[in-house]
mmCIF file of C-alpha atoms in Angstrom:
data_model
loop_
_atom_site.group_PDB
_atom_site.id
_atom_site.type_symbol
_atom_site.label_atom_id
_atom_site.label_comp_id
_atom_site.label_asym_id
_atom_site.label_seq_id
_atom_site.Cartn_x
_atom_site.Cartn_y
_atom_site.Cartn_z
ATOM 1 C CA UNK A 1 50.898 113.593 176.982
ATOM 2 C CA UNK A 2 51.823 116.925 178.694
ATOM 3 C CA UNK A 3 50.308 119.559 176.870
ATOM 4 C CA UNK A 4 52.315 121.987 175.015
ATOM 5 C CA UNK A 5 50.039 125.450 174.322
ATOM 6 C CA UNK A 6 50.706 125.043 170.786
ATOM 7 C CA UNK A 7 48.639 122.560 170.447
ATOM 8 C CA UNK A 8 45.316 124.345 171.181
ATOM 9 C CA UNK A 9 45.720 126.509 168.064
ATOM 10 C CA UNK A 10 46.091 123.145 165.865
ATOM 11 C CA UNK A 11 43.014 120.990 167.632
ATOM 12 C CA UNK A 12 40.851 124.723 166.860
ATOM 13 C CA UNK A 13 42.078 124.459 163.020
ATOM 14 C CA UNK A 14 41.404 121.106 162.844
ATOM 15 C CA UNK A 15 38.347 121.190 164.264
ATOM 16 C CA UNK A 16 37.242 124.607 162.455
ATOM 17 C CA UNK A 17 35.517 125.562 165.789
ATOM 18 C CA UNK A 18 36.072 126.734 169.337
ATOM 19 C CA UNK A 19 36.061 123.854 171.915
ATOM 20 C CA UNK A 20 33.351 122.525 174.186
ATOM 21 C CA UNK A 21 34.023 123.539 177.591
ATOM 22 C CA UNK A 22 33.271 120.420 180.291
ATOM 23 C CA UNK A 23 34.387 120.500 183.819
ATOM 24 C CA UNK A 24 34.120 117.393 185.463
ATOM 25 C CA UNK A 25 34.829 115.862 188.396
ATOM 26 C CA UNK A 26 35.861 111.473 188.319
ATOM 27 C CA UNK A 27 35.133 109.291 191.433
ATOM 28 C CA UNK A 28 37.171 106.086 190.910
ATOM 29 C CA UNK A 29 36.325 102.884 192.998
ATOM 30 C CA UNK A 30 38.178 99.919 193.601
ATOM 31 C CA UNK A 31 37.320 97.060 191.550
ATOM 32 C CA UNK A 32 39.080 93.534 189.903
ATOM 33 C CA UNK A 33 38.289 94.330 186.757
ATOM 34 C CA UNK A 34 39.187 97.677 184.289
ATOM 35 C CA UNK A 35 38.390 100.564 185.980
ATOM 36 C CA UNK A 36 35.040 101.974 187.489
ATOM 37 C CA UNK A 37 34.306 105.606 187.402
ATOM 38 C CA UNK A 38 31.203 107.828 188.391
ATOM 39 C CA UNK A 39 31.722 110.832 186.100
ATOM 40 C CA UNK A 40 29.949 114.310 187.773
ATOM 41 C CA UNK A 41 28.942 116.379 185.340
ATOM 42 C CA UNK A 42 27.550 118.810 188.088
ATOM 43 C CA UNK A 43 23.998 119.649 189.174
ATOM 44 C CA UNK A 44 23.381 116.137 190.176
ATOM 45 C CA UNK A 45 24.019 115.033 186.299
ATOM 46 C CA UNK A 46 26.217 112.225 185.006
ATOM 47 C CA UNK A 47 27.587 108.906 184.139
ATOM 48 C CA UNK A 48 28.406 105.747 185.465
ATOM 49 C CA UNK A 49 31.756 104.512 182.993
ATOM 50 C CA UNK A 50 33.344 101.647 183.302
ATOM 51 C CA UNK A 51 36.542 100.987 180.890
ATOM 52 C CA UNK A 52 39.299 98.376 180.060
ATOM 53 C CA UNK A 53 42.406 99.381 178.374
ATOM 54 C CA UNK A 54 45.691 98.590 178.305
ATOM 55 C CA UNK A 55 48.214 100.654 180.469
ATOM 56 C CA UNK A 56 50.525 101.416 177.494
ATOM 57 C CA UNK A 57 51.822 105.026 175.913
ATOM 58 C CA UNK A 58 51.348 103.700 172.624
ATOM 59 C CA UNK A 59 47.482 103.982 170.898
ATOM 60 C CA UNK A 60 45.426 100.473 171.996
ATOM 61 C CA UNK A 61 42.170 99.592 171.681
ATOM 62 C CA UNK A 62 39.525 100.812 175.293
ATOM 63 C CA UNK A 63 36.774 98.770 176.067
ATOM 64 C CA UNK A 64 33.992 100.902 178.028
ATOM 65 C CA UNK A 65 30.374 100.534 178.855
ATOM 66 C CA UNK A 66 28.171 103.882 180.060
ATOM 67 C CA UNK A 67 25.157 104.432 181.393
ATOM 68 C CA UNK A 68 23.413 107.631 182.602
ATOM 69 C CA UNK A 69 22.856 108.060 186.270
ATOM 70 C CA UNK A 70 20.332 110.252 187.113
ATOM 71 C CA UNK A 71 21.122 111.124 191.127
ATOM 72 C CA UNK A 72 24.927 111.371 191.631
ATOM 73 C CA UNK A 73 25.162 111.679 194.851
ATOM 74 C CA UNK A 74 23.301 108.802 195.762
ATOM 75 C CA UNK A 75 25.274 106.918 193.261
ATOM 76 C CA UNK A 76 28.419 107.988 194.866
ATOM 77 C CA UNK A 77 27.474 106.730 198.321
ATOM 78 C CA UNK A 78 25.990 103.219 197.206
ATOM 79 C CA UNK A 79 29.375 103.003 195.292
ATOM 80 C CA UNK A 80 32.070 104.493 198.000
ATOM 81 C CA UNK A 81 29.833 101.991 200.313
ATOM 82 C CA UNK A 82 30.410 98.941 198.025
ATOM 83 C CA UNK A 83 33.677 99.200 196.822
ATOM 84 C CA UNK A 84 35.779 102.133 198.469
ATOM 85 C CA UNK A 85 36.370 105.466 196.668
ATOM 86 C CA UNK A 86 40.000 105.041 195.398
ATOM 87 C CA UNK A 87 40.294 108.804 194.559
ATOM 88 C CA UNK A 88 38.616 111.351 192.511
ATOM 89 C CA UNK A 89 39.889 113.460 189.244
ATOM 90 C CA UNK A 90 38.890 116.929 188.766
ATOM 91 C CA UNK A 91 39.528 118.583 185.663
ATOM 92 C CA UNK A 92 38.334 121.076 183.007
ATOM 93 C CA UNK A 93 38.119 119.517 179.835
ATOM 94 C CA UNK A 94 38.467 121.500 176.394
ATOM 95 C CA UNK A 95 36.784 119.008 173.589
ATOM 96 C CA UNK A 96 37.362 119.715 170.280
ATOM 97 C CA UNK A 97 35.874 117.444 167.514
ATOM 98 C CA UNK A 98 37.999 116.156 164.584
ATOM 99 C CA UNK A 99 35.904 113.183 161.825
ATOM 100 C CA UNK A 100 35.607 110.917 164.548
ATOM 101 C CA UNK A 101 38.137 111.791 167.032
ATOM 102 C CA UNK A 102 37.355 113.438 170.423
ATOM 103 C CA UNK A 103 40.585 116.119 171.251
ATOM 104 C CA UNK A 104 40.803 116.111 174.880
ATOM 105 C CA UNK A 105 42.744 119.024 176.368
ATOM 106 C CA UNK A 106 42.517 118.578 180.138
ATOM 107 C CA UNK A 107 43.689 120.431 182.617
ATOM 108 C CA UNK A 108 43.462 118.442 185.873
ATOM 109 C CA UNK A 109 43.943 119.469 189.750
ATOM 110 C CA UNK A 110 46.787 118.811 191.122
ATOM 111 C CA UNK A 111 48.602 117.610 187.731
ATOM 112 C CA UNK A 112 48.523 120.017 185.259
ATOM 113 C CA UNK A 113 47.737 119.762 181.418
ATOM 114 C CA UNK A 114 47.395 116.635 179.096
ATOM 115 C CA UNK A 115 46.000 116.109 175.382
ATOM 116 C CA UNK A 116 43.723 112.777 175.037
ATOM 117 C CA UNK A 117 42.861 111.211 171.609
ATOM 118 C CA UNK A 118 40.231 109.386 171.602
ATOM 119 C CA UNK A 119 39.052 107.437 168.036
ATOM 120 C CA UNK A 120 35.456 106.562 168.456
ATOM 121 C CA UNK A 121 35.234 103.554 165.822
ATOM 122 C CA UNK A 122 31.961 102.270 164.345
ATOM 123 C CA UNK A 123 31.199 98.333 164.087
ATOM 124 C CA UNK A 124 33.232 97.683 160.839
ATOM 125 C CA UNK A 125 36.174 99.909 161.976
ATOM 126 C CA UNK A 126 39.724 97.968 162.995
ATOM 127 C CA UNK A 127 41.800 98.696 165.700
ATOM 128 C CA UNK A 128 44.565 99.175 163.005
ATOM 129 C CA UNK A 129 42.603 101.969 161.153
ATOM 130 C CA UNK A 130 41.796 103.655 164.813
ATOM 131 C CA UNK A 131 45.653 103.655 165.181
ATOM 132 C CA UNK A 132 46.487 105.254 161.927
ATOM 133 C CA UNK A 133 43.944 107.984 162.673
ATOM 134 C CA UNK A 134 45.119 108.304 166.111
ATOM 135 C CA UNK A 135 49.029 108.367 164.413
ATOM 136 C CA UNK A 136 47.740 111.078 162.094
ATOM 137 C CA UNK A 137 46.649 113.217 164.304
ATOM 138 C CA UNK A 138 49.433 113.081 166.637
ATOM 139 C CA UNK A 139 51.311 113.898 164.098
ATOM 140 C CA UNK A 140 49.283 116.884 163.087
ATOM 141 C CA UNK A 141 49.176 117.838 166.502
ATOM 142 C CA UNK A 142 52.948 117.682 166.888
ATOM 143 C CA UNK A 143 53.181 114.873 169.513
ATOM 144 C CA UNK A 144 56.460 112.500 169.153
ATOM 145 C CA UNK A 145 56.174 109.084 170.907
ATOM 146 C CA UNK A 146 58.424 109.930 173.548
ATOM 147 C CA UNK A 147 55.670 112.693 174.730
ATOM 148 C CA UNK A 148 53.015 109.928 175.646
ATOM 149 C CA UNK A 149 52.442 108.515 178.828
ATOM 150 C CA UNK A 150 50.728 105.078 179.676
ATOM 151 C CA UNK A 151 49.202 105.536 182.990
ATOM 152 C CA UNK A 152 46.136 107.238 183.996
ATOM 153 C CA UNK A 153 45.010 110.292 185.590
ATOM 154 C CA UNK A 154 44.228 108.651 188.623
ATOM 155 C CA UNK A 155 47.609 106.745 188.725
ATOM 156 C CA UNK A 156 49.749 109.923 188.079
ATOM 157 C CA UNK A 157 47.920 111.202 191.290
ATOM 158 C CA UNK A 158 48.335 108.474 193.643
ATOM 159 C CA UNK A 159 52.276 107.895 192.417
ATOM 160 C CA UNK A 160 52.636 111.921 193.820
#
């Protein structure tokens, strides 16, 4: 969703803290399967992510695998050599912690500003009870259905 600057004052209640500060840049390859993204942390830190998830508005269940990659840049060129760089996200992320709920609020190049939940459920969670968290907090956060959006970052910028 868009993000309204209201809601920075609710994710800091919720949280009861000030957020984590992460800029970040995404490379995103081409692939047949989910998406694949080489996540540049800076200073030659980061992660290799690969996710599957549904492109819906409404909450669903993600899929991902990580794994950290030690030497980004050579990463980057075995994987832009491989599979073609299909674009690349920068953004400055503002992560607030709520139970077990990551608050995203990103503000990305070239798009502007977005609020991400993500529910991080353990083994004997259900999708279901992710949802109702993720329904909760939305509506905590003041977010109506009609403010969500199903596509990607990485979508939004190639439909521009």
């Amino acid at each position: 969703m868009r993000l309204p600057g209201r809601q920075r004052a609710i994710a800091r209640e919720l949280s009861g803290s000030n957020p984590e500060i992460i800029d970040q840049a995404d490379h995103f390859y081409h692939g047949r399967n989910g998406r694949l993204k080489l996540r540049d942390f800076g200073a030659g830190q980061g992660e290799l992510i690969h996710y599957l998830r549904p492109d819906q508005s409404e909450p669903g269940l993600c899929h991902y695998s990580i794994s950290r990659v030690p030497d980004i840049g050579a990463m980057h060129r075995v994987l832009k050599d491989a599979l073609g760089l299909r674009g690349t996200v920068c953004k400055r992320r503002e992560l607030y912690l709520v139970a077990q709920t990551r608050i995203h609020m990103d503000t990305v190049e070239g798009l502007g500003e977005f609020i991400e939940l993500e529910v991080v459920l353990d083994d004997s969670a259900t999708a279901e009870e992710g949802e109702r968290i993720a329904r909760q907090l939305m509506c905590s956060l003041e977010i109506k259905p009609g403010d969500l959006i199903e596509d990607a970052y990485i979508d939004l910028l190639e439909q521009r």
